[in-house]
Amino acid sequence: SDYTSGLHHVTKIGSGNWSLSLDNSVNFLGILQVNNGSVILNGSAARVGFVTTILAEGGALTLDNSTNVLANRLGGTTSIQTATSDRALSNRGGILNFIGGSSAVTEALGTGATAVTNFEGASRWNLTAGTAGSTITFGTLVAASTTNRGTLTLDTGSGLLGGGAAGSGRVNVIATTPGLIANIRPDMIGIDSSGTGFVTHDANGFRLLNSADTALGYFAPAGLYLGTATPASITASGGTVSNAAATSNVALASSKSVYGSTTVNSLNLSSGGAVAYADGVFNEAGTLKTLTLTSGAVLAKSGNGGIGSGGALTAVANLLYLHTTGDLTTSAYILGSGGIVKDGVGTLTLNQVSLNTAAFFQNEGTTKIGANNTLLVVPTATVVGVADLVVNGGTFDLNGFNQAVA
């Protein structure tokens, strides 16, 4: 460390807690990386001033205002080394605990283009509302990509996530640039007293997308099919016409059939929700019947009926996010070139071969394969081509089968 400039890099290891009580916001620069245990800021003056905070798998950072309310415990938007906002928070599978208090409190993170990044692993922000406003603000939440392939859960428990002005029982997480794809973040889910779902963003920050958000693409098909065009068999039988759009964020509470290749933005499977493929594996043109998710996001809740056989699922070149708060069984081929991310405490069972050419990221819960080499294996005349398997957390269960990996 460079003592004369105040530059210190600190890595927290070990399962114990490190509690800070003094104001170090003008003393510490550099990087704080929490690898294990907890760093706790709860004193009446407890602040740090690190430029970058990294929350790694197994680590937790607690900003506790339940007794002593203090804004900007991470030092505010700008460190002492510059006049331009330079704070950054990197989510790498760790936990941020933000606890409100008896008076309004705001934690202002960086306002720049890399203020918050979901870099790797399954991260969680546990957000406990106070009896007055509890707010986190920052600039850009870096867009989900094959480089920034982490996931983030915003969990307010019995409180509310956004949806109104800051106040009692509510936590507002507000980004200047939230990085939505067709009105949702594919790499994030929200949990609050109203339920679990994908998150959107408005003037009051992130909130759960709900059935009133038809203008934002929320779509619950009234008919028996999922498609952007009416299947001929539905027309012939006089069935209910209920066509999705390519930008639809589809919510299913019952089984719907895919009759032809269809593109929507995301798929939310609640209890009873399922996807089936009708009338064979191929379209009339001879192509594989495929459900394409533009954002790549699937949310599978407890009691869902899974994704059936007879077709394919893809996010094309984007990551396919399989958020499993409940168990999910998929028997469809998985196509694409962006990779697959599994998070959530539920079990993902892959009963069909994946033809996705990029890595599989096991971040949380359990993934169970249902055949030998469920993840892509390409035989060649020399060296077999295999995809990377990255286990950041949870369990990858071979289930008695063999799997070749890089």
mmCIF file of C-alpha atoms in Angstrom:
data_model
loop_
_atom_site.group_PDB
_atom_site.id
_atom_site.type_symbol
_atom_site.label_atom_id
_atom_site.label_comp_id
_atom_site.label_asym_id
_atom_site.label_seq_id
_atom_site.Cartn_x
_atom_site.Cartn_y
_atom_site.Cartn_z
ATOM 1 C CA SER A 1 0.000 0.000 0.000
ATOM 2 C CA ASP A 2 1.080 3.550 -0.705
ATOM 3 C CA TYR A 3 0.750 5.169 2.720
ATOM 4 C CA THR A 4 1.485 8.715 1.540
ATOM 5 C CA SER A 5 -1.515 8.746 -0.809
ATOM 6 C CA GLY A 6 -3.809 6.726 1.462
ATOM 7 C CA LEU A 7 -4.074 3.919 -1.096
ATOM 8 C CA HIS A 8 -4.957 0.664 0.626
ATOM 9 C CA HIS A 9 -6.263 -2.580 -0.830
ATOM 10 C CA VAL A 10 -8.005 -4.710 1.789
ATOM 11 C CA THR A 11 -9.214 -8.283 1.323
ATOM 12 C CA LYS A 12 -11.499 -9.695 4.014
ATOM 13 C CA ILE A 13 -11.089 -13.452 4.523
ATOM 14 C CA GLY A 14 -12.214 -15.826 7.262
ATOM 15 C CA SER A 15 -15.712 -16.522 8.537
ATOM 16 C CA GLY A 16 -15.691 -13.904 11.306
ATOM 17 C CA ASN A 17 -17.114 -10.386 11.279
ATOM 18 C CA TRP A 18 -15.101 -7.193 10.879
ATOM 19 C CA SER A 19 -16.998 -4.279 12.404
ATOM 20 C CA LEU A 20 -15.866 -0.717 11.685
ATOM 21 C CA SER A 21 -17.013 2.130 13.917
ATOM 22 C CA LEU A 22 -15.016 5.186 12.805
ATOM 23 C CA ASP A 23 -15.138 7.476 9.787
ATOM 24 C CA ASN A 24 -12.459 6.316 7.345
ATOM 25 C CA SER A 25 -14.010 7.872 4.247
ATOM 26 C CA VAL A 26 -11.061 10.251 3.780
ATOM 27 C CA ASN A 27 -8.381 7.760 4.784
ATOM 28 C CA PHE A 28 -8.924 4.649 2.659
ATOM 29 C CA LEU A 29 -8.710 4.458 -1.106
ATOM 30 C CA GLY A 30 -8.100 1.411 -3.296
ATOM 31 C CA ILE A 31 -10.168 -1.788 -3.218
ATOM 32 C CA LEU A 32 -12.196 -3.523 -0.547
ATOM 33 C CA GLN A 33 -12.797 -7.172 -1.451
ATOM 34 C CA VAL A 34 -15.024 -9.249 0.842
ATOM 35 C CA ASN A 35 -14.287 -12.937 0.235
ATOM 36 C CA ASN A 36 -15.591 -14.484 3.465
ATOM 37 C CA GLY A 37 -17.518 -13.491 6.538
ATOM 38 C CA SER A 38 -18.959 -10.002 6.969
ATOM 39 C CA VAL A 39 -17.823 -6.402 6.978
ATOM 40 C CA ILE A 40 -20.258 -4.439 9.150
ATOM 41 C CA LEU A 41 -20.744 -0.681 9.244
ATOM 42 C CA ASN A 42 -23.236 0.221 11.962
ATOM 43 C CA GLY A 43 -21.692 2.867 14.205
ATOM 44 C CA SER A 44 -22.786 6.491 14.337
ATOM 45 C CA ALA A 45 -19.738 7.517 12.295
ATOM 46 C CA ALA A 46 -18.870 4.255 10.506
ATOM 47 C CA ARG A 47 -17.847 4.996 6.916
ATOM 48 C CA VAL A 48 -15.201 3.718 4.498
ATOM 49 C CA GLY A 49 -13.772 5.392 1.439
ATOM 50 C CA PHE A 50 -12.660 2.607 -0.900
ATOM 51 C CA VAL A 51 -12.956 3.437 -4.597
ATOM 52 C CA THR A 52 -14.027 -0.109 -5.542
ATOM 53 C CA THR A 53 -15.957 -2.614 -3.459
ATOM 54 C CA ILE A 54 -16.013 -6.266 -4.560
ATOM 55 C CA LEU A 55 -18.554 -8.634 -3.016
ATOM 56 C CA ALA A 56 -17.314 -12.140 -3.751
ATOM 57 C CA GLU A 57 -18.988 -15.526 -3.221
ATOM 58 C CA GLY A 58 -19.060 -16.173 0.533
ATOM 59 C CA GLY A 59 -18.681 -12.528 1.544
ATOM 60 C CA ALA A 60 -21.206 -10.039 2.927
ATOM 61 C CA LEU A 61 -21.220 -6.288 3.476
ATOM 62 C CA THR A 62 -23.727 -4.871 5.959
ATOM 63 C CA LEU A 63 -24.779 -1.221 6.037
ATOM 64 C CA ASP A 64 -26.864 -1.129 9.213
ATOM 65 C CA ASN A 65 -28.861 1.990 10.031
ATOM 66 C CA SER A 66 -31.291 0.338 12.445
ATOM 67 C CA THR A 67 -29.753 2.055 15.483
ATOM 68 C CA ASN A 68 -27.526 4.772 14.012
ATOM 69 C CA VAL A 69 -28.800 6.326 10.806
ATOM 70 C CA LEU A 70 -25.939 7.500 8.609
ATOM 71 C CA ALA A 71 -25.962 8.243 4.897
ATOM 72 C CA ASN A 72 -23.225 7.174 2.487
ATOM 73 C CA ARG A 73 -21.464 4.615 4.640
ATOM 74 C CA LEU A 74 -19.417 3.622 1.567
ATOM 75 C CA GLY A 75 -18.156 7.178 1.242
ATOM 76 C CA GLY A 76 -20.556 8.737 -1.231
ATOM 77 C CA THR A 77 -20.246 9.025 -4.991
ATOM 78 C CA THR A 78 -16.729 10.460 -5.171
ATOM 79 C CA SER A 79 -13.468 9.586 -3.435
ATOM 80 C CA ILE A 80 -10.927 12.152 -2.241
ATOM 81 C CA GLN A 81 -8.623 11.487 -5.183
ATOM 82 C CA THR A 82 -10.834 13.052 -7.856
ATOM 83 C CA ALA A 83 -13.581 15.571 -8.532
ATOM 84 C CA THR A 84 -15.403 13.047 -10.742
ATOM 85 C CA SER A 85 -17.494 10.192 -9.401
ATOM 86 C CA ASP A 86 -15.302 7.088 -9.239
ATOM 87 C CA ARG A 87 -16.985 4.707 -6.807
ATOM 88 C CA ALA A 88 -17.802 1.245 -8.181
ATOM 89 C CA LEU A 89 -19.437 -1.852 -6.739
ATOM 90 C CA SER A 90 -18.796 -5.247 -8.326
ATOM 91 C CA ASN A 91 -21.286 -8.032 -7.572
ATOM 92 C CA ARG A 92 -19.379 -11.327 -7.731
ATOM 93 C CA GLY A 93 -21.663 -13.703 -5.881
ATOM 94 C CA GLY A 94 -21.658 -11.918 -2.524
ATOM 95 C CA ILE A 95 -24.306 -10.258 -0.368
ATOM 96 C CA LEU A 96 -25.123 -6.629 0.399
ATOM 97 C CA ASN A 97 -27.282 -6.122 3.484
ATOM 98 C CA PHE A 98 -28.833 -2.642 3.547
ATOM 99 C CA ILE A 99 -30.901 -1.867 6.642
ATOM 100 C CA GLY A 100 -33.010 1.261 7.003
ATOM 101 C CA GLY A 101 -33.789 3.127 10.193
ATOM 102 C CA SER A 102 -36.109 5.519 11.964
ATOM 103 C CA SER A 103 -35.269 8.454 9.704
ATOM 104 C CA ALA A 104 -34.676 8.703 5.971
ATOM 105 C CA VAL A 105 -31.340 7.381 4.739
ATOM 106 C CA THR A 106 -29.693 7.238 1.313
ATOM 107 C CA GLU A 107 -26.653 5.259 0.229
ATOM 108 C CA ALA A 108 -25.258 6.985 -2.877
ATOM 109 C CA LEU A 109 -22.931 4.769 -4.890
ATOM 110 C CA GLY A 110 -21.007 5.924 -7.939
ATOM 111 C CA THR A 111 -22.718 7.900 -10.673
ATOM 112 C CA GLY A 112 -20.440 6.783 -13.501
ATOM 113 C CA ALA A 113 -20.747 4.345 -16.387
ATOM 114 C CA THR A 114 -19.502 1.381 -14.316
ATOM 115 C CA ALA A 115 -21.120 2.207 -10.974
ATOM 116 C CA VAL A 116 -22.548 -1.292 -10.404
ATOM 117 C CA THR A 117 -21.683 -4.471 -12.302
ATOM 118 C CA ASN A 118 -23.183 -7.966 -12.020
ATOM 119 C CA PHE A 119 -19.869 -9.508 -12.918
ATOM 120 C CA GLU A 120 -20.021 -13.151 -11.806
ATOM 121 C CA GLY A 121 -21.980 -15.533 -9.618
ATOM 122 C CA ALA A 122 -25.368 -15.193 -7.919
ATOM 123 C CA SER A 123 -25.375 -11.993 -5.868
ATOM 124 C CA ARG A 124 -28.063 -10.838 -3.466
ATOM 125 C CA TRP A 125 -29.023 -7.500 -1.963
ATOM 126 C CA ASN A 126 -31.058 -8.035 1.210
ATOM 127 C CA LEU A 127 -32.943 -4.774 1.650
ATOM 128 C CA THR A 128 -34.657 -4.128 4.978
ATOM 129 C CA ALA A 129 -36.999 -1.158 4.991
ATOM 130 C CA GLY A 130 -37.027 1.295 7.869
ATOM 131 C CA THR A 131 -39.875 3.364 9.220
ATOM 132 C CA ALA A 132 -38.735 6.182 6.937
ATOM 133 C CA GLY A 133 -37.337 6.236 3.400
ATOM 134 C CA SER A 134 -34.497 3.791 2.614
ATOM 135 C CA THR A 135 -32.824 4.477 -0.724
ATOM 136 C CA ILE A 136 -29.822 3.322 -2.744
ATOM 137 C CA THR A 137 -28.841 5.415 -5.767
ATOM 138 C CA PHE A 138 -26.206 4.916 -8.436
ATOM 139 C CA GLY A 139 -25.422 5.737 -12.044
ATOM 140 C CA THR A 140 -25.206 2.937 -14.585
ATOM 141 C CA LEU A 141 -25.990 -0.682 -13.869
ATOM 142 C CA VAL A 142 -23.729 -2.196 -16.521
ATOM 143 C CA ALA A 143 -25.675 -4.139 -19.134
ATOM 144 C CA ALA A 144 -25.895 -7.909 -18.876
ATOM 145 C CA SER A 145 -23.528 -9.573 -21.345
ATOM 146 C CA THR A 146 -21.353 -12.621 -21.887
ATOM 147 C CA THR A 147 -18.631 -10.690 -20.007
ATOM 148 C CA ASN A 148 -20.830 -9.500 -17.146
ATOM 149 C CA ARG A 149 -22.675 -12.758 -16.597
ATOM 150 C CA GLY A 150 -23.548 -12.518 -12.919
ATOM 151 C CA THR A 151 -27.091 -12.346 -11.545
ATOM 152 C CA LEU A 152 -28.628 -10.210 -8.818
ATOM 153 C CA THR A 153 -31.636 -10.729 -6.558
ATOM 154 C CA LEU A 154 -33.181 -7.678 -4.882
ATOM 155 C CA ASP A 155 -35.020 -8.974 -1.812
ATOM 156 C CA THR A 156 -37.006 -6.691 0.495
ATOM 157 C CA GLY A 157 -38.685 -9.552 2.364
ATOM 158 C CA SER A 158 -41.911 -8.245 3.897
ATOM 159 C CA GLY A 159 -41.275 -4.741 2.576
ATOM 160 C CA LEU A 160 -41.886 -3.258 -0.848
ATOM 161 C CA LEU A 161 -39.334 -2.845 -3.636
ATOM 162 C CA GLY A 162 -39.880 0.574 -5.216
ATOM 163 C CA GLY A 163 -43.279 1.183 -6.755
ATOM 164 C CA GLY A 164 -43.722 4.509 -4.961
ATOM 165 C CA ALA A 165 -41.895 7.378 -3.335
ATOM 166 C CA ALA A 166 -39.456 6.595 -0.522
ATOM 167 C CA GLY A 167 -41.212 5.992 2.774
ATOM 168 C CA SER A 168 -41.926 3.558 5.562
ATOM 169 C CA GLY A 169 -41.849 -0.111 4.601
ATOM 170 C CA ARG A 170 -40.305 0.537 1.180
ATOM 171 C CA VAL A 171 -36.786 0.362 -0.241
ATOM 172 C CA ASN A 172 -35.986 2.299 -3.422
ATOM 173 C CA VAL A 173 -33.044 1.212 -5.575
ATOM 174 C CA ILE A 174 -32.634 3.861 -8.260
ATOM 175 C CA ALA A 175 -30.274 3.712 -11.245
ATOM 176 C CA THR A 176 -29.731 6.589 -13.663
ATOM 177 C CA THR A 177 -29.194 4.007 -16.419
ATOM 178 C CA PRO A 178 -30.861 0.700 -15.445
ATOM 179 C CA GLY A 179 -29.949 -1.197 -18.643
ATOM 180 C CA LEU A 180 -33.320 -2.771 -19.386
ATOM 181 C CA ILE A 181 -34.063 -5.047 -22.349
ATOM 182 C CA ALA A 182 -37.694 -4.579 -23.406
ATOM 183 C CA ASN A 183 -38.484 -3.185 -19.944
ATOM 184 C CA ILE A 184 -36.805 -5.842 -17.766
ATOM 185 C CA ARG A 185 -33.318 -6.756 -16.536
ATOM 186 C CA PRO A 186 -32.735 -10.354 -17.688
ATOM 187 C CA ASP A 187 -30.034 -10.903 -15.057
ATOM 188 C CA MET A 188 -32.155 -9.778 -12.092
ATOM 189 C CA ILE A 189 -35.209 -10.843 -10.148
ATOM 190 C CA GLY A 190 -37.022 -9.065 -7.347
ATOM 191 C CA ILE A 191 -38.690 -10.380 -4.211
ATOM 192 C CA ASP A 192 -40.982 -8.338 -1.992
ATOM 193 C CA SER A 193 -44.261 -8.637 -0.101
ATOM 194 C CA SER A 194 -46.172 -8.776 -3.407
ATOM 195 C CA GLY A 195 -44.285 -11.802 -4.735
ATOM 196 C CA THR A 196 -41.354 -12.746 -6.946
ATOM 197 C CA GLY A 197 -40.777 -11.632 -10.518
ATOM 198 C CA PHE A 198 -38.701 -9.866 -13.101
ATOM 199 C CA VAL A 199 -37.858 -6.258 -12.332
ATOM 200 C CA THR A 200 -38.502 -3.138 -14.357
ATOM 201 C CA HIS A 201 -37.497 0.444 -13.495
ATOM 202 C CA ASP A 202 -39.257 3.791 -13.206
ATOM 203 C CA ALA A 203 -38.743 7.144 -11.449
ATOM 204 C CA ASN A 204 -38.883 5.361 -8.077
ATOM 205 C CA GLY A 205 -36.318 2.742 -9.078
ATOM 206 C CA PHE A 206 -36.531 -0.974 -9.601
ATOM 207 C CA ARG A 207 -39.854 -2.705 -8.929
ATOM 208 C CA LEU A 208 -41.546 -5.960 -9.835
ATOM 209 C CA LEU A 209 -43.152 -6.178 -13.260
ATOM 210 C CA ASN A 210 -46.831 -7.002 -12.695
ATOM 211 C CA SER A 211 -50.066 -7.727 -14.518
ATOM 212 C CA ALA A 212 -50.909 -4.015 -14.755
ATOM 213 C CA ASP A 213 -47.799 -3.454 -16.887
ATOM 214 C CA THR A 214 -49.251 -4.377 -20.267
ATOM 215 C CA ALA A 215 -47.688 -1.187 -21.676
ATOM 216 C CA LEU A 216 -44.310 -2.623 -20.637
ATOM 217 C CA GLY A 217 -44.919 -5.926 -22.381
ATOM 218 C CA TYR A 218 -46.482 -7.992 -19.600
ATOM 219 C CA PHE A 219 -48.509 -10.658 -21.408
ATOM 220 C CA ALA A 220 -50.533 -13.567 -20.043
ATOM 221 C CA PRO A 221 -51.983 -15.516 -23.011
ATOM 222 C CA ALA A 222 -55.732 -16.058 -22.802
ATOM 223 C CA GLY A 223 -55.690 -18.843 -25.381
ATOM 224 C CA LEU A 224 -54.170 -22.314 -25.344
ATOM 225 C CA TYR A 225 -51.035 -21.412 -27.293
ATOM 226 C CA LEU A 226 -47.927 -19.236 -27.048
ATOM 227 C CA GLY A 227 -47.165 -17.554 -30.340
ATOM 228 C CA THR A 228 -47.014 -14.284 -32.249
ATOM 229 C CA ALA A 229 -49.367 -15.655 -34.923
ATOM 230 C CA THR A 230 -52.548 -17.688 -34.570
ATOM 231 C CA PRO A 231 -51.979 -21.404 -35.293
ATOM 232 C CA ALA A 232 -54.147 -22.806 -38.087
ATOM 233 C CA SER A 233 -55.584 -25.449 -35.743
ATOM 234 C CA ILE A 234 -56.729 -22.738 -33.308
ATOM 235 C CA THR A 235 -58.381 -20.798 -36.113
ATOM 236 C CA ALA A 236 -60.085 -23.944 -37.455
ATOM 237 C CA SER A 237 -61.443 -24.907 -34.059
ATOM 238 C CA GLY A 238 -62.599 -21.391 -33.191
ATOM 239 C CA GLY A 239 -60.249 -21.210 -30.231
ATOM 240 C CA THR A 240 -59.375 -18.012 -28.400
ATOM 241 C CA VAL A 241 -56.935 -15.785 -30.292
ATOM 242 C CA SER A 242 -54.294 -14.262 -27.996
ATOM 243 C CA ASN A 243 -51.113 -13.397 -29.844
ATOM 244 C CA ALA A 244 -47.900 -12.333 -28.144
ATOM 245 C CA ALA A 245 -45.459 -9.793 -29.554
ATOM 246 C CA ALA A 246 -41.711 -10.111 -29.956
ATOM 247 C CA THR A 247 -41.336 -7.709 -27.014
ATOM 248 C CA SER A 248 -43.734 -9.601 -24.724
ATOM 249 C CA ASN A 249 -42.682 -10.522 -21.211
ATOM 250 C CA VAL A 250 -44.759 -13.685 -21.039
ATOM 251 C CA ALA A 251 -46.291 -14.884 -17.762
ATOM 252 C CA LEU A 252 -47.753 -18.405 -17.699
ATOM 253 C CA ALA A 253 -49.901 -19.954 -14.965
ATOM 254 C CA SER A 254 -51.045 -22.887 -17.128
ATOM 255 C CA SER A 255 -49.607 -24.943 -19.963
ATOM 256 C CA LYS A 256 -49.395 -23.276 -23.375
ATOM 257 C CA SER A 257 -48.402 -24.932 -26.651
ATOM 258 C CA VAL A 258 -45.868 -23.615 -29.156
ATOM 259 C CA TYR A 259 -47.062 -24.522 -32.661
ATOM 260 C CA GLY A 260 -44.356 -22.735 -34.638
ATOM 261 C CA SER A 261 -41.105 -20.870 -34.043
ATOM 262 C CA THR A 262 -41.867 -17.900 -31.795
ATOM 263 C CA THR A 263 -39.911 -14.941 -30.430
ATOM 264 C CA VAL A 264 -40.782 -13.200 -27.152
ATOM 265 C CA ASN A 265 -38.679 -11.237 -24.666
ATOM 266 C CA SER A 266 -38.875 -13.317 -21.476
ATOM 267 C CA LEU A 267 -40.713 -16.223 -19.864
ATOM 268 C CA ASN A 268 -42.110 -16.334 -16.309
ATOM 269 C CA LEU A 269 -43.437 -19.748 -15.242
ATOM 270 C CA SER A 270 -45.497 -19.551 -12.049
ATOM 271 C CA SER A 271 -47.292 -22.487 -10.402
ATOM 272 C CA GLY A 272 -48.933 -24.520 -13.173
ATOM 273 C CA GLY A 273 -47.133 -22.619 -15.916
ATOM 274 C CA ALA A 274 -45.527 -24.743 -18.615
ATOM 275 C CA VAL A 275 -44.446 -24.757 -22.264
ATOM 276 C CA ALA A 276 -45.303 -27.634 -24.572
ATOM 277 C CA TYR A 277 -44.399 -28.072 -28.233
ATOM 278 C CA ALA A 278 -47.291 -29.117 -30.469
ATOM 279 C CA ASP A 279 -47.465 -30.922 -33.833
ATOM 280 C CA GLY A 280 -43.954 -32.365 -33.986
ATOM 281 C CA VAL A 281 -40.387 -31.131 -33.669
ATOM 282 C CA PHE A 282 -40.182 -29.296 -37.009
ATOM 283 C CA ASN A 283 -41.974 -26.347 -38.577
ATOM 284 C CA GLU A 284 -43.578 -26.764 -42.020
ATOM 285 C CA ALA A 285 -40.382 -25.387 -43.581
ATOM 286 C CA GLY A 286 -38.376 -28.185 -41.958
ATOM 287 C CA THR A 287 -36.681 -26.011 -39.333
ATOM 288 C CA LEU A 288 -36.553 -26.907 -35.661
ATOM 289 C CA LYS A 289 -39.507 -25.498 -33.736
ATOM 290 C CA THR A 290 -37.834 -22.896 -31.514
ATOM 291 C CA LEU A 291 -38.885 -20.546 -28.722
ATOM 292 C CA THR A 292 -36.520 -17.577 -28.824
ATOM 293 C CA LEU A 293 -36.135 -15.309 -25.797
ATOM 294 C CA THR A 294 -34.647 -11.973 -26.855
ATOM 295 C CA SER A 295 -33.528 -11.032 -23.341
ATOM 296 C CA GLY A 296 -32.641 -14.633 -22.488
ATOM 297 C CA ALA A 297 -34.596 -14.587 -19.223
ATOM 298 C CA VAL A 298 -36.576 -17.510 -17.773
ATOM 299 C CA LEU A 299 -38.007 -17.402 -14.248
ATOM 300 C CA ALA A 300 -39.256 -20.736 -12.895
ATOM 301 C CA LYS A 301 -41.262 -20.583 -9.666
ATOM 302 C CA SER A 302 -42.384 -23.388 -7.391
ATOM 303 C CA GLY A 303 -44.973 -25.688 -8.950
ATOM 304 C CA ASN A 304 -44.260 -24.866 -12.595
ATOM 305 C CA GLY A 305 -44.716 -27.599 -15.193
ATOM 306 C CA GLY A 306 -41.413 -27.086 -16.981
ATOM 307 C CA ILE A 307 -40.480 -26.841 -20.648
ATOM 308 C CA GLY A 308 -41.451 -29.886 -22.645
ATOM 309 C CA SER A 309 -39.832 -31.921 -25.387
ATOM 310 C CA GLY A 310 -40.392 -31.601 -29.108
ATOM 311 C CA GLY A 311 -38.726 -28.251 -29.705
ATOM 312 C CA ALA A 312 -35.893 -25.911 -28.777
ATOM 313 C CA LEU A 313 -35.161 -22.941 -26.528
ATOM 314 C CA THR A 314 -32.619 -20.231 -27.348
ATOM 315 C CA ALA A 315 -31.380 -16.746 -26.526
ATOM 316 C CA VAL A 316 -29.331 -16.776 -29.763
ATOM 317 C CA ALA A 317 -26.035 -14.930 -28.988
ATOM 318 C CA ASN A 318 -27.185 -13.689 -25.575
ATOM 319 C CA LEU A 319 -26.871 -15.507 -22.277
ATOM 320 C CA LEU A 320 -29.797 -17.755 -21.396
ATOM 321 C CA TYR A 321 -30.670 -17.027 -17.744
ATOM 322 C CA LEU A 322 -32.469 -19.845 -15.943
ATOM 323 C CA HIS A 323 -33.645 -18.305 -12.651
ATOM 324 C CA THR A 324 -34.984 -21.230 -10.630
ATOM 325 C CA THR A 325 -36.644 -20.077 -7.422
ATOM 326 C CA GLY A 326 -38.503 -23.388 -7.767
ATOM 327 C CA ASP A 327 -37.456 -26.565 -9.573
ATOM 328 C CA LEU A 328 -37.406 -26.540 -13.385
ATOM 329 C CA THR A 329 -37.268 -29.477 -15.764
ATOM 330 C CA THR A 330 -36.566 -28.772 -19.408
ATOM 331 C CA SER A 331 -36.727 -31.432 -22.103
ATOM 332 C CA ALA A 332 -36.219 -29.038 -25.012
ATOM 333 C CA TYR A 333 -32.982 -28.669 -26.936
ATOM 334 C CA ILE A 334 -31.057 -25.563 -25.837
ATOM 335 C CA LEU A 335 -29.522 -23.698 -28.751
ATOM 336 C CA GLY A 336 -27.436 -20.537 -28.997
ATOM 337 C CA SER A 337 -23.892 -19.245 -28.670
ATOM 338 C CA GLY A 338 -24.014 -17.001 -25.590
ATOM 339 C CA GLY A 339 -23.880 -19.539 -22.776
ATOM 340 C CA ILE A 340 -26.271 -20.595 -20.006
ATOM 341 C CA VAL A 341 -26.527 -19.188 -16.475
ATOM 342 C CA LYS A 342 -28.260 -21.145 -13.705
ATOM 343 C CA ASP A 343 -29.169 -19.379 -10.467
ATOM 344 C CA GLY A 344 -31.826 -19.723 -7.773
ATOM 345 C CA VAL A 345 -32.118 -22.296 -4.984
ATOM 346 C CA GLY A 346 -34.239 -24.706 -7.041
ATOM 347 C CA THR A 347 -33.059 -27.726 -9.023
ATOM 348 C CA LEU A 348 -32.652 -27.462 -12.789
ATOM 349 C CA THR A 349 -32.995 -30.819 -14.564
ATOM 350 C CA LEU A 350 -31.729 -30.965 -18.152
ATOM 351 C CA ASN A 351 -33.368 -33.918 -19.885
ATOM 352 C CA GLN A 352 -32.264 -33.036 -23.400
ATOM 353 C CA VAL A 353 -28.918 -32.333 -25.032
ATOM 354 C CA SER A 354 -27.766 -28.728 -25.027
ATOM 355 C CA LEU A 355 -26.373 -27.520 -28.335
ATOM 356 C CA ASN A 356 -25.354 -24.150 -26.895
ATOM 357 C CA THR A 357 -21.739 -23.613 -27.908
ATOM 358 C CA ALA A 358 -20.632 -21.446 -24.957
ATOM 359 C CA ALA A 359 -20.046 -22.005 -21.237
ATOM 360 C CA PHE A 360 -22.488 -23.187 -18.591
ATOM 361 C CA PHE A 361 -22.357 -21.091 -15.396
ATOM 362 C CA GLN A 362 -23.573 -22.899 -12.289
ATOM 363 C CA ASN A 363 -24.160 -20.080 -9.794
ATOM 364 C CA GLU A 364 -26.653 -21.368 -7.231
ATOM 365 C CA GLY A 365 -28.877 -24.325 -6.367
ATOM 366 C CA THR A 366 -28.482 -27.610 -8.221
ATOM 367 C CA THR A 367 -28.225 -28.571 -11.864
ATOM 368 C CA LYS A 368 -28.901 -32.225 -12.670
ATOM 369 C CA ILE A 369 -28.195 -33.767 -16.068
ATOM 370 C CA GLY A 370 -30.417 -36.467 -17.549
ATOM 371 C CA ALA A 371 -28.107 -38.075 -20.111
ATOM 372 C CA ASN A 372 -24.458 -38.573 -20.948
ATOM 373 C CA ASN A 373 -22.860 -35.353 -22.220
ATOM 374 C CA THR A 374 -25.939 -33.203 -21.785
ATOM 375 C CA LEU A 375 -23.708 -30.153 -22.247
ATOM 376 C CA LEU A 376 -22.318 -29.815 -25.757
ATOM 377 C CA VAL A 377 -19.636 -32.258 -26.870
ATOM 378 C CA VAL A 378 -18.445 -32.120 -30.497
ATOM 379 C CA PRO A 379 -16.465 -35.137 -31.745
ATOM 380 C CA THR A 380 -13.618 -34.355 -34.142
ATOM 381 C CA ALA A 381 -10.875 -36.341 -35.812
ATOM 382 C CA THR A 382 -8.406 -35.175 -33.153
ATOM 383 C CA VAL A 383 -9.474 -33.391 -29.966
ATOM 384 C CA VAL A 384 -13.069 -33.471 -28.759
ATOM 385 C CA GLY A 385 -14.675 -30.009 -28.584
ATOM 386 C CA VAL A 386 -16.361 -29.348 -25.243
ATOM 387 C CA ALA A 387 -17.926 -26.350 -23.512
ATOM 388 C CA ASP A 388 -16.658 -24.782 -20.286
ATOM 389 C CA LEU A 389 -18.408 -25.640 -17.035
ATOM 390 C CA VAL A 390 -17.960 -22.844 -14.459
ATOM 391 C CA VAL A 391 -19.182 -23.705 -10.958
ATOM 392 C CA ASN A 392 -19.403 -20.486 -8.943
ATOM 393 C CA GLY A 393 -21.796 -21.911 -6.369
ATOM 394 C CA GLY A 394 -24.244 -24.711 -5.694
ATOM 395 C CA THR A 395 -24.002 -28.217 -7.131
ATOM 396 C CA PHE A 396 -23.611 -29.674 -10.612
ATOM 397 C CA ASP A 397 -25.027 -33.207 -10.249
ATOM 398 C CA LEU A 398 -23.933 -35.782 -12.821
ATOM 399 C CA ASN A 399 -26.867 -37.936 -11.678
ATOM 400 C CA GLY A 400 -25.035 -41.125 -12.627
ATOM 401 C CA PHE A 401 -24.107 -39.925 -16.122
ATOM 402 C CA ASN A 402 -20.839 -38.801 -17.724
ATOM 403 C CA GLN A 403 -20.056 -35.273 -18.866
ATOM 404 C CA ALA A 404 -16.967 -34.077 -20.719
ATOM 405 C CA VAL A 405 -16.036 -30.464 -19.914
ATOM 406 C CA ALA A 406 -13.223 -28.072 -20.707
#
